[in-house]
Coordinates of C-alpha atoms and ligand atoms in Angstrom, one line a residue:
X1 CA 229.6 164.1 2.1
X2 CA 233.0 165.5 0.9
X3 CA 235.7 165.1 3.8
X4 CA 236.4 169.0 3.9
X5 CA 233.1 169.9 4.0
X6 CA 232.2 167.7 6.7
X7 CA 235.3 168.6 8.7
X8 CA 233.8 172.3 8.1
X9 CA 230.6 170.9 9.5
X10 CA 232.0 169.3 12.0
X11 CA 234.0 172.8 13.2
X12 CA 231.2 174.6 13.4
X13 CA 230.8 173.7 16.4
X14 CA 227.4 173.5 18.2
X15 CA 226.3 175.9 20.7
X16 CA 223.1 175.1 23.0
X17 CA 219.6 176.6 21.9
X18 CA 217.1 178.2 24.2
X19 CA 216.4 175.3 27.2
X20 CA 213.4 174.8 28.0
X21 CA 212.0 174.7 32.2
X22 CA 210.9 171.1 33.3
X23 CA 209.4 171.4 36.6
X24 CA 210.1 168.3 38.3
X25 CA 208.0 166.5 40.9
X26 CA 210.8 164.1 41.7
X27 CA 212.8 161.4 39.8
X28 CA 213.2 161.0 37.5
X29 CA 214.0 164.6 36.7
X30 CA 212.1 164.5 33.1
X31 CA 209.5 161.9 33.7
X32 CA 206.7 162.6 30.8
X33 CA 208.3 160.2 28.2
X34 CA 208.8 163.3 25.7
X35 CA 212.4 162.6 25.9
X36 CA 214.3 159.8 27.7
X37 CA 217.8 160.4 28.8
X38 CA 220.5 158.1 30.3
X39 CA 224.0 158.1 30.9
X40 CA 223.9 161.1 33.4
X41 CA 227.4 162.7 33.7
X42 CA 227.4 165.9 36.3
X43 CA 229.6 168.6 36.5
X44 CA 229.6 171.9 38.5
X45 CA 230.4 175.2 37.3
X46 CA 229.7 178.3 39.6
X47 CA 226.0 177.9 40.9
X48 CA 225.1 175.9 38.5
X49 CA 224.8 172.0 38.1
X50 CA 225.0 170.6 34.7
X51 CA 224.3 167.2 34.0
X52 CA 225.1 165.4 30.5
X53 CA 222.4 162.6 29.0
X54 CA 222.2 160.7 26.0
X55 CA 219.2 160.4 24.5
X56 CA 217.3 157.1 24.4
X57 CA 214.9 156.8 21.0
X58 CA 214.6 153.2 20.7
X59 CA 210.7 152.0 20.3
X60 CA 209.1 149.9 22.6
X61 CA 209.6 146.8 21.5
X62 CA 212.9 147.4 20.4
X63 CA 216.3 146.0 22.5
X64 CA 219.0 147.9 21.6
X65 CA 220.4 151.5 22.6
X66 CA 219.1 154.0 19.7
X67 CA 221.1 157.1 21.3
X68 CA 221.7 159.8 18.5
X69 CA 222.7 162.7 20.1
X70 CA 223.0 164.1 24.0
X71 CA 221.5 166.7 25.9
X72 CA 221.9 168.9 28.9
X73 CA 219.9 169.5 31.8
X74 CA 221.1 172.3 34.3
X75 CA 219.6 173.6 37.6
X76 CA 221.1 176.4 40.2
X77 CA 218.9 174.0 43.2
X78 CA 218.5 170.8 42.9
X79 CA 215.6 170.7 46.0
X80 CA 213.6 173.5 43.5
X81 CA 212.8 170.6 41.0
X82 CA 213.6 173.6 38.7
X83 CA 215.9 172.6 35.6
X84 CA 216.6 174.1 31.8
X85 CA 216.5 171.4 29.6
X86 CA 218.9 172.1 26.9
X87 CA 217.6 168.9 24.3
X88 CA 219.5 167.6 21.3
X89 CA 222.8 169.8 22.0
X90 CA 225.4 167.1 20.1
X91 CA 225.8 164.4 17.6
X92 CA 228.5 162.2 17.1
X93 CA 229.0 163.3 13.2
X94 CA 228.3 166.8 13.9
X95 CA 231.0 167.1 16.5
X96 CA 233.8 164.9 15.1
X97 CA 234.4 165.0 11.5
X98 CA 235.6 161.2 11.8
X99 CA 232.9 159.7 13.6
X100 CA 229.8 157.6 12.1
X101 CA 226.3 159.6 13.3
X102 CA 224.4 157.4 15.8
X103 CA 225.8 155.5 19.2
X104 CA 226.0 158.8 21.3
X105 CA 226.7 156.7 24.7
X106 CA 227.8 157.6 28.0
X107 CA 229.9 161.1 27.5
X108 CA 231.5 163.4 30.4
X109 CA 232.5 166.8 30.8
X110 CA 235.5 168.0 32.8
X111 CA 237.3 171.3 33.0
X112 CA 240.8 171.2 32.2
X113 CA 243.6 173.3 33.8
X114 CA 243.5 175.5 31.2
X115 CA 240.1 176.0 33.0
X116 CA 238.4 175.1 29.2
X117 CA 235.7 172.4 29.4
X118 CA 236.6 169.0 27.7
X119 CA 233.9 166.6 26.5
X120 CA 235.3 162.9 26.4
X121 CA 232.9 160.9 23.8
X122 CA 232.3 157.4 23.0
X123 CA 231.1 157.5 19.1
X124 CA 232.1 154.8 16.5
X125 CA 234.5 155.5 14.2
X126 CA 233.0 156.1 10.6
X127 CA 235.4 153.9 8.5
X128 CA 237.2 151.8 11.4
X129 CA 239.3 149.1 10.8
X130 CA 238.9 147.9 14.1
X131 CA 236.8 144.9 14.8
X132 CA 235.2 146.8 17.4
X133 CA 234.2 150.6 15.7
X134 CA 233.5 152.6 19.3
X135 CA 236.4 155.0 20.0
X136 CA 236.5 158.0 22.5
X137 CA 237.1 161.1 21.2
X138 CA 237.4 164.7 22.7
X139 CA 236.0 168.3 21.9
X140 CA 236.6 171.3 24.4
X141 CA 234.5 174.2 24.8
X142 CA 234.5 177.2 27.0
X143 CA 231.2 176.5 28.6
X144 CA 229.4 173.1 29.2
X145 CA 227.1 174.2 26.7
X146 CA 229.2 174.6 23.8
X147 CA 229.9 175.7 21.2
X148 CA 232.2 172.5 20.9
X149 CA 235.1 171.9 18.5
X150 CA 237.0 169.0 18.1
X151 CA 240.0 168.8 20.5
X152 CA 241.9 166.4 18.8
X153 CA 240.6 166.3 15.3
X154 CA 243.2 163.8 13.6
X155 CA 241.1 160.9 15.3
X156 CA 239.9 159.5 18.4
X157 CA 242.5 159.8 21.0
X158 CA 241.7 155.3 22.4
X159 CA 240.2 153.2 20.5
X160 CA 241.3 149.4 19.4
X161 CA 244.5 150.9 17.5
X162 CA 245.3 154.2 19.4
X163 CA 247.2 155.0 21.4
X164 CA 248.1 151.1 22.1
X165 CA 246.4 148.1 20.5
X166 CA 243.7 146.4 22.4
X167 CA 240.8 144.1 22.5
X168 CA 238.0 145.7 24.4
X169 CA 235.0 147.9 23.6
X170 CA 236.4 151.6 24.4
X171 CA 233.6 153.4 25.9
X172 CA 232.4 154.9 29.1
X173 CA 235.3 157.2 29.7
X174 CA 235.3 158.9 33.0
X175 CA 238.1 161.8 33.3
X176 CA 239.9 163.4 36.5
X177 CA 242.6 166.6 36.8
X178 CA 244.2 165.7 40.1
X179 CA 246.0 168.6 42.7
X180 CA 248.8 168.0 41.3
X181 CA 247.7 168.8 37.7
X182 CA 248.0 165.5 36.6
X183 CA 245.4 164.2 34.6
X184 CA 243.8 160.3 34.0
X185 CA 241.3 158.8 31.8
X186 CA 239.5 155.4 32.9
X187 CA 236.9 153.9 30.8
X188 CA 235.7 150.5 29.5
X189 CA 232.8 147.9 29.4
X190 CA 231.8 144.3 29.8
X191 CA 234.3 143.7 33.1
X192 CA 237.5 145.4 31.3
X193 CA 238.5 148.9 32.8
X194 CA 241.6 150.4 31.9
X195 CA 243.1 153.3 33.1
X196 CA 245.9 155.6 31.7
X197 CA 247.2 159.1 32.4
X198 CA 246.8 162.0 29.7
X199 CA 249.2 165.0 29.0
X200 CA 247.6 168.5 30.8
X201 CA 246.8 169.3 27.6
X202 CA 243.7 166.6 28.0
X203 CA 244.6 164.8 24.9
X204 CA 247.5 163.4 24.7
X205 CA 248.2 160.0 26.1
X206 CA 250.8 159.9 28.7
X207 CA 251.1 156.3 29.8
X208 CA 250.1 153.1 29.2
X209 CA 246.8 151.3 29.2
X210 CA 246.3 149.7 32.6
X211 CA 244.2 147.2 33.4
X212 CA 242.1 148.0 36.5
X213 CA 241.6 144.9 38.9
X214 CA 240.5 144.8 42.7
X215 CA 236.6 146.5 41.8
X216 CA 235.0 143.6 42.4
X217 CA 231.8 142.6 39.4
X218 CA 233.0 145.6 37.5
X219 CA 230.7 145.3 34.7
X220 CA 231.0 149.2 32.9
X221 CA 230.1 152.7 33.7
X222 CA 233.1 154.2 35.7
X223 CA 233.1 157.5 37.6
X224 CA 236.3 158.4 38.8
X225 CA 236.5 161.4 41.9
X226 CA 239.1 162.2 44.6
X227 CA 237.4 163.5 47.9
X228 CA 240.1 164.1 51.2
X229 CA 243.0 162.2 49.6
X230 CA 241.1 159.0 49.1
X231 CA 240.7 158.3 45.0
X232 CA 236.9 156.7 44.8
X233 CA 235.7 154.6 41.7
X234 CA 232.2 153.7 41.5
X235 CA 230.3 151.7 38.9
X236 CA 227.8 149.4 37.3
X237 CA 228.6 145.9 39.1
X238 CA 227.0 142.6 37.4
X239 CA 228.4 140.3 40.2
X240 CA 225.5 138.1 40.4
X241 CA 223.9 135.0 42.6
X242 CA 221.1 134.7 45.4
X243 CA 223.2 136.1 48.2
X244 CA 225.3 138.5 46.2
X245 CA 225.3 142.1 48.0
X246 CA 225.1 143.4 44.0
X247 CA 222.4 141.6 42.1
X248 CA 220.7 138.4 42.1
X249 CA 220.0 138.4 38.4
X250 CA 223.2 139.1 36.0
X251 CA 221.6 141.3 33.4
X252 CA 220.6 143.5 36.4
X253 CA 223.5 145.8 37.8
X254 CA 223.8 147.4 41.0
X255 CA 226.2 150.4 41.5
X256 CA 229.1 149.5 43.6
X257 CA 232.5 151.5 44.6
X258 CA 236.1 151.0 45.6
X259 CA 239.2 153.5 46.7
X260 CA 242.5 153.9 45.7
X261 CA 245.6 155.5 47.8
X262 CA 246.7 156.7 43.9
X263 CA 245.2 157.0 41.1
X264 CA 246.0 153.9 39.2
X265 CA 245.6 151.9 42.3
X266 CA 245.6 149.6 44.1
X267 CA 241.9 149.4 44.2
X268 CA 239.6 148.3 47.2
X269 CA 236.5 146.9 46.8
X270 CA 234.3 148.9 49.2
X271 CA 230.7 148.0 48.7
X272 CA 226.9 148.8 46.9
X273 CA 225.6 151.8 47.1
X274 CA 222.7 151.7 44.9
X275 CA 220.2 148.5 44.4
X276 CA 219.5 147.5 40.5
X277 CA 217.2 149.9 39.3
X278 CA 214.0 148.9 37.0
X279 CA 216.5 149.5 33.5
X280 CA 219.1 146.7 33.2
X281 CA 222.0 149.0 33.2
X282 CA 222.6 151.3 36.0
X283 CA 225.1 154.4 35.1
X284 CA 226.1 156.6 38.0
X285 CA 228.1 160.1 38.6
X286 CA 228.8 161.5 41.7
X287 CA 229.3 164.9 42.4
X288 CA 229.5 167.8 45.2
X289 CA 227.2 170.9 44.6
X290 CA 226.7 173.7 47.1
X291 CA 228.0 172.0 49.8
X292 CA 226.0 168.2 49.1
X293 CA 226.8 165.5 47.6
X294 CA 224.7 163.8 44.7
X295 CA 224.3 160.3 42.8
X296 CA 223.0 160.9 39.4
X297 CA 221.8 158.0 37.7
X298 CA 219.1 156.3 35.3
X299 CA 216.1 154.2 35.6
X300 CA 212.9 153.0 33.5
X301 CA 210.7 154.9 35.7
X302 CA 209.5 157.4 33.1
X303 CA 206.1 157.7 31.4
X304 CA 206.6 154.5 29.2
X305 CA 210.1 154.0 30.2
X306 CA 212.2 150.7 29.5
X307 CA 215.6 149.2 29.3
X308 CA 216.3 150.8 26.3
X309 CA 214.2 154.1 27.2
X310 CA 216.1 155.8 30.3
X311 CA 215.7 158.5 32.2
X312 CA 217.7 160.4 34.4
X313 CA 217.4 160.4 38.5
X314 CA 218.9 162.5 40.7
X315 CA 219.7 161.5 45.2
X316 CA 221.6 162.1 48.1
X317 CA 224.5 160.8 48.4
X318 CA 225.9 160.9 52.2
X319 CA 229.5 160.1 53.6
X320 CA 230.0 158.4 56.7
X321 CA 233.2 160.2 58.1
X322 CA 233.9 158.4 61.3
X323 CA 235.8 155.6 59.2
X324 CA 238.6 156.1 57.0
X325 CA 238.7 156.3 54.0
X326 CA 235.1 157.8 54.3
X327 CA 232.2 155.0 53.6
X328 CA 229.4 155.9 50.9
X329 CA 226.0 154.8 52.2
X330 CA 223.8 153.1 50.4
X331 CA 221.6 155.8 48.4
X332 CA 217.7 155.5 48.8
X333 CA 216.2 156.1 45.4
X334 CA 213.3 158.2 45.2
X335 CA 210.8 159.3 43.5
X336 CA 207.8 161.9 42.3
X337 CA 204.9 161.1 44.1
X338 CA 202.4 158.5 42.2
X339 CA 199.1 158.2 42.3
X340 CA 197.5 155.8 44.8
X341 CA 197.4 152.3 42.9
X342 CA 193.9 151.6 42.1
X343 CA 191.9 148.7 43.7
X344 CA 193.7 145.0 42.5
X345 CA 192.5 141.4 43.2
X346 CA 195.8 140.7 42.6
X347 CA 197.7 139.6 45.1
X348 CA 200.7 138.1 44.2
X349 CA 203.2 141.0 44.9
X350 CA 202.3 140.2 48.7
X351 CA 203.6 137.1 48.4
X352 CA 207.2 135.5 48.3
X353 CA 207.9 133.7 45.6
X354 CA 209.9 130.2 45.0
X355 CA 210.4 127.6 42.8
X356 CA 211.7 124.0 41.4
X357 CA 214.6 125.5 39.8
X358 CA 216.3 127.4 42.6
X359 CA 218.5 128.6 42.4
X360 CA 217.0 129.8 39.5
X361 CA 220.0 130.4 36.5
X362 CA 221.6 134.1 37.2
X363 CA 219.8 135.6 34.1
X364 CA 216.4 135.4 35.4
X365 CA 214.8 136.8 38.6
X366 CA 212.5 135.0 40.4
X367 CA 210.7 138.3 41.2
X368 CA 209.5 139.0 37.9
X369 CA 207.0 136.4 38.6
X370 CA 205.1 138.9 40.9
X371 CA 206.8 142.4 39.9
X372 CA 203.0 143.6 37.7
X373 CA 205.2 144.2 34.7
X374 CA 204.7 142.6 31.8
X375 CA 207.0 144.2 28.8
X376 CA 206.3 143.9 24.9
X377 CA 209.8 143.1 24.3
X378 CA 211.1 141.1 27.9
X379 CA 214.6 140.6 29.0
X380 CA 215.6 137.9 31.1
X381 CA 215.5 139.5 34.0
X382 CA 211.8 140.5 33.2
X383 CA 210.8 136.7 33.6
X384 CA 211.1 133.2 35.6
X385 CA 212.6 130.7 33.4
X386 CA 213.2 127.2 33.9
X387 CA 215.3 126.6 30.3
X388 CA 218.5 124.6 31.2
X389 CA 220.6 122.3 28.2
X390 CA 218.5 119.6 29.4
X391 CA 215.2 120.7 30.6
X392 CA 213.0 118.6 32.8
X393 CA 209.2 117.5 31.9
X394 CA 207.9 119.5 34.8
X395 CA 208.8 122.5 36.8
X396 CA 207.0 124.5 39.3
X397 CA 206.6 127.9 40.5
X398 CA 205.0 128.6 43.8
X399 CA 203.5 131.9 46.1
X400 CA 203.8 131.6 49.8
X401 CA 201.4 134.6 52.0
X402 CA 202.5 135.3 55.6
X403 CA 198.9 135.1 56.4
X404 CA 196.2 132.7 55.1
X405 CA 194.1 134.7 52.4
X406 CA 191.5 133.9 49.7
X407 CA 191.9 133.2 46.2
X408 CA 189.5 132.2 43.3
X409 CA 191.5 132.6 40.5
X410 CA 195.2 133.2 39.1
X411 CA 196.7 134.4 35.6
X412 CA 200.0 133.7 33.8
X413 CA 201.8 135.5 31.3
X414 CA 203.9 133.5 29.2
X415 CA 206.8 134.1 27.3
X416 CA 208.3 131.7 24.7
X417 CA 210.6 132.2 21.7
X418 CA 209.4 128.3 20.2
X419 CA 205.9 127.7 19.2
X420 CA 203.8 125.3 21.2
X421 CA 204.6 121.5 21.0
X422 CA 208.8 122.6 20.5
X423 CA 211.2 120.3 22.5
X424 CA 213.8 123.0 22.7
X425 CA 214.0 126.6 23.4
X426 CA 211.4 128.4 25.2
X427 CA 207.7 127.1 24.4
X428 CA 204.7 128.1 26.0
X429 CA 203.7 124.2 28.6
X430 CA 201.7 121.9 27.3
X431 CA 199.5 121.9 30.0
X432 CA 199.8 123.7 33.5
X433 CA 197.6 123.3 36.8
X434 CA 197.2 125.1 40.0
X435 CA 197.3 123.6 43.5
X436 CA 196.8 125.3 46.7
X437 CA 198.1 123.9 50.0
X438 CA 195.7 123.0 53.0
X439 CA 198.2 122.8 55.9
X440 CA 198.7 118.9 55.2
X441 CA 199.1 118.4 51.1
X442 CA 198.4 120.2 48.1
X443 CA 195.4 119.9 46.2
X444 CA 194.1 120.6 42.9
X445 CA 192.3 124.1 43.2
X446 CA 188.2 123.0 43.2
X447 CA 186.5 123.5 39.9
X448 CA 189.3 125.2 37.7
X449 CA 188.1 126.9 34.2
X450 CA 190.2 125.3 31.3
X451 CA 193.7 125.9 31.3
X452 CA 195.0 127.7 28.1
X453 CA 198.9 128.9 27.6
X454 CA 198.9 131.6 24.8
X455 CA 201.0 133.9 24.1
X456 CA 200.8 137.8 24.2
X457 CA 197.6 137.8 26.8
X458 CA 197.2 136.5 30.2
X459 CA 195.8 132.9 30.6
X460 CA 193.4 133.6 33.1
X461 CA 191.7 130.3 35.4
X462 CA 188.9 131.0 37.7
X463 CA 188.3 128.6 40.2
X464 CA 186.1 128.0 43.7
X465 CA 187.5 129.9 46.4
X466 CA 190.3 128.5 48.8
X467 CA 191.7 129.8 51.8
X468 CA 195.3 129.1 52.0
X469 CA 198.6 130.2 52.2
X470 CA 200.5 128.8 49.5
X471 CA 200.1 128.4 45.6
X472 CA 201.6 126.8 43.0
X473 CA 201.6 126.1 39.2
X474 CA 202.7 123.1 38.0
X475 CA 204.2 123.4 34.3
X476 CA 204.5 120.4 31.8
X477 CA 206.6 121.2 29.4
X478 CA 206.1 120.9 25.9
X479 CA 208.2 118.3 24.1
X480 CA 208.2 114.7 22.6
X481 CA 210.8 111.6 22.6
X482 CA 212.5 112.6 26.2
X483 CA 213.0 116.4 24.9
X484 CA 211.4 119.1 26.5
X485 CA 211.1 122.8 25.5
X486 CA 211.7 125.3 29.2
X487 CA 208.9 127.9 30.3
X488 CA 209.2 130.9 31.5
X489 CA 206.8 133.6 33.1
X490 CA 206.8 136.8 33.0
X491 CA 203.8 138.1 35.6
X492 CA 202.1 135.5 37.6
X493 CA 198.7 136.8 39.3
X494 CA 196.9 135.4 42.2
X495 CA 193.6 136.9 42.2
X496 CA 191.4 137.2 45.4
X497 CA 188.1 137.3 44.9
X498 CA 187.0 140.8 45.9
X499 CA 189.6 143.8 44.5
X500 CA 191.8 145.3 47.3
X501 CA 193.1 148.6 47.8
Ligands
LIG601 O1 223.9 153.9 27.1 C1 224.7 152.9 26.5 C2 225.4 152.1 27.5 O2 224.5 151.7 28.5 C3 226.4 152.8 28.3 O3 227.6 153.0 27.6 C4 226.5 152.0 29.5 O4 227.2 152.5 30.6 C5 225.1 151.7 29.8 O5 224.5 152.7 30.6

């Protein structure tokens, strides 16, 4: 495309079609899998509360963010379940003549003290020299829904090479206009937050980059508010470990928050307010509507939903006001009633589960083992793994029960990127077994079918029926000459032998 015809393009504007009504049962707020969203970024304007969403259009199997454009969803009453869905309102290429179409990420509105609405936009930068293409750019508006313009159309106004040099991936910007008229931009990724103050006019850099240090396991996703006097940061946290408050696995992320006297600090660490959710990223905004206070945020809850196929969740978020500065507590997700779970003889999710290579290394989670998800296309977190440089020849994973119960069969669900009989990497065992424990040893469980380990299917072994409280598999890994291959697990299922509710 010729550069004046896109810039035309590209100042044309785009104004929001017709929305359509979703009636929502509860989170997340779209949960049909017609369109995923993530990223949500909230802002209030009269009676109405607007939340911005990018788009999430990656496959099933795919890992990797495929976010082409955002959306808009707005409601007047959040209780109602009532929102206009306004879908496909932006693209990167469409709004700034400069940036490359694709990698709509996490985007925010403000208004600015001109009282004009500016949307701050991680894109990439068609034609970057920058070893890192993302960039943030800015269009303003007079509504939240457009039509948008390019605020700043010479370029980006951070990226690797503007306004100073640096190193980092510049997205996730979060924006505030303080009393005083002052205005600050923070954004970053992968631990590295930097802050910096911009001109009123919303665009024009005022200060330096500053590093932001004190938010303990930042990992990404800023939101930046001021509520009585007390500046309040919250974000996705990746501090990980078996006792960490955050997350035990480090894929995972929980959202966490710290407060500032000012607005560049210095920043308090202050605590988690939301557990990991069931994507690996977490992304939160916070915002005061009608007199309460809100946590928007995303999950994989939706109608074939997945770390790459978010969807927006909406909760109360309360203040306790008796300490100072005023403590978030911990938001309780929710969500839209389910439908009773049918009848299961499996019953490993009632059990706790351990195993031989606890702590188990910080980018898997032991609970996977029993979690009943098993995904085409599996992060870490989505499995028990036992791969270290040198992995042992055997490793074992083990359910304890609170109570003794029956069991007369178990399957596995393996997950390997080596082929059987590899002595590196991730191989499906060469041979497994099952033991159960009798209240003095373990023994091998009476009469097993064969033992297979395939991959893509459950290995399923039936066996006589024990009573007991304890099970374990016993993995030997596959491997030759003193080198072994790891295993890993993605759903583990103890079955009992009649289904139960
Ligand atoms: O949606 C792409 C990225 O995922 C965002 O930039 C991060 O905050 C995470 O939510």
């Amino acid at each position: 495309m010729k550069p004046l015809f896109a810039l035309a393009l590209a100042c044309t504007a785009l104004a929001a079609q017709q929305p359509r009504t979703i009636h929502s049962a509860g989170n997340p707020i779209l949960a049909d899998g017609s369109y995923y969203s993530a990223d949500p970024a909230p802002v209030v304007v009269g009676n109405t509360l607007y939340i911005l969403a990018g788009r999430d259009e990656a496959p099933p199997d795919v890992n990797d963010f495929i976010m082409n454009e955002w959306q808009i969803f707005a409601t007047d009453d959040v209780a109602s379940g009532t929102w206009r869905h306004y879908p496909g309102i932006l693209r990167p290429d469409t709004l700034f003549a400069w940036a490359a179409p694709g990698h709509a990420y996490a985007g925010q509105i403000i208004q600015g003290p001109d009282k004009r609405f500016y949307l701050y936009a991680p894109v990439q930068q068609a034609n970057s020299k920058n070893r890192d293409p993302f960039a943030i750019g800015v269009a303003v508006a007079d509504s939240p829904l457009g039509p948008w313009k390019d605020a700043h159309p010479g370029g980006p106004i951070i990226s690797q090479s503007v306004p100073e040099v640096n190193n980092i991936q510049n997205i996730d910007p979060t924006q505030f206009v303080d009393d005083d008229g002052r205005v600050y931009i923070y954004w970053g990724t992968f631990g590295q937050l930097r802050g910096m103050e911009l001109a009123p006019d919303m665009v024009t850099p005022r200060g330096p980059e500053v590093p932001i240090t004190g938010l303990t396991g930042f990992f990404e996703a800023p939101w930046f508010f001021k509520r009585n006097g007390t500046y309040y940061m919250i974000y996705a946290g990746n501090q990980a470990g078996p006792n960490s408050p955050c997350t035990p696995a480090v894929y995972h992320a929980c959202i966490a928050y710290g407060t500032s006297p000012s607005p560049l600090g210095p920043w308090t660490w202050r605590g988690v307010i939301l557990d990991p959710v069931s994507s690996t990223t977490s992304h939160p905004g916070a915002i005061e509507f009608k007199g309460k206070w809100y946590l928007v945020y995303h999950t994989a809850d939706a109608a074939g939903g997945g770390h790459f196929r978010r969807s927006v969740a909406i909760d109360a978020l309360q203040w306790d006001d008796s300490v100072a500065p005023a403590r978030i507590l911990k938001v309780k997700p929710t969500r839209a009633p389910q439908p009773p779970a049918p009848p299961t003889r499996n019953i490993a999710p009632r059990a706790h589960a351990g195993a031989s290579n606890e702590p188990i290394p910080l980018q898997y989670w032991i609970n996977a083992l029993n979690d009943g998800i098993v995904r085409a296309n599996p992060l870490p977190p989505d499995m028990w793994c036992t791969w270290t440089p040198h992995n042992p020849a055997t490793q074992w994973a083990q359910y304890e029960w609170d109570q003794p119960i029956q069991l007369n069969g178990a399957r596995i669900y393996f997950w390997a990127d080596h082929p059987a009989g590899a002595d590196e990497g991730v191989a499906p065992p060469a041979f497994w077994k099952l033991e159960y424990w009798n209240g003095q040893q373990w023994l091998p469980v009476p009469h097993p079918s064969p033992y297979t380990a395939d991959l893509d299917r459950f290995n399923e072994v039936r066996f006589d029926t024990v009573t007991t409280s304890r099970l374990r598999a016993t993995f030997t890994a596959s491997g030759s000459n003193g080198h072994n291959a790891a295993v890993a697990v993605q759903e583990w299922e103890a079955l009992a032998p009649d289904p139960h509710p």
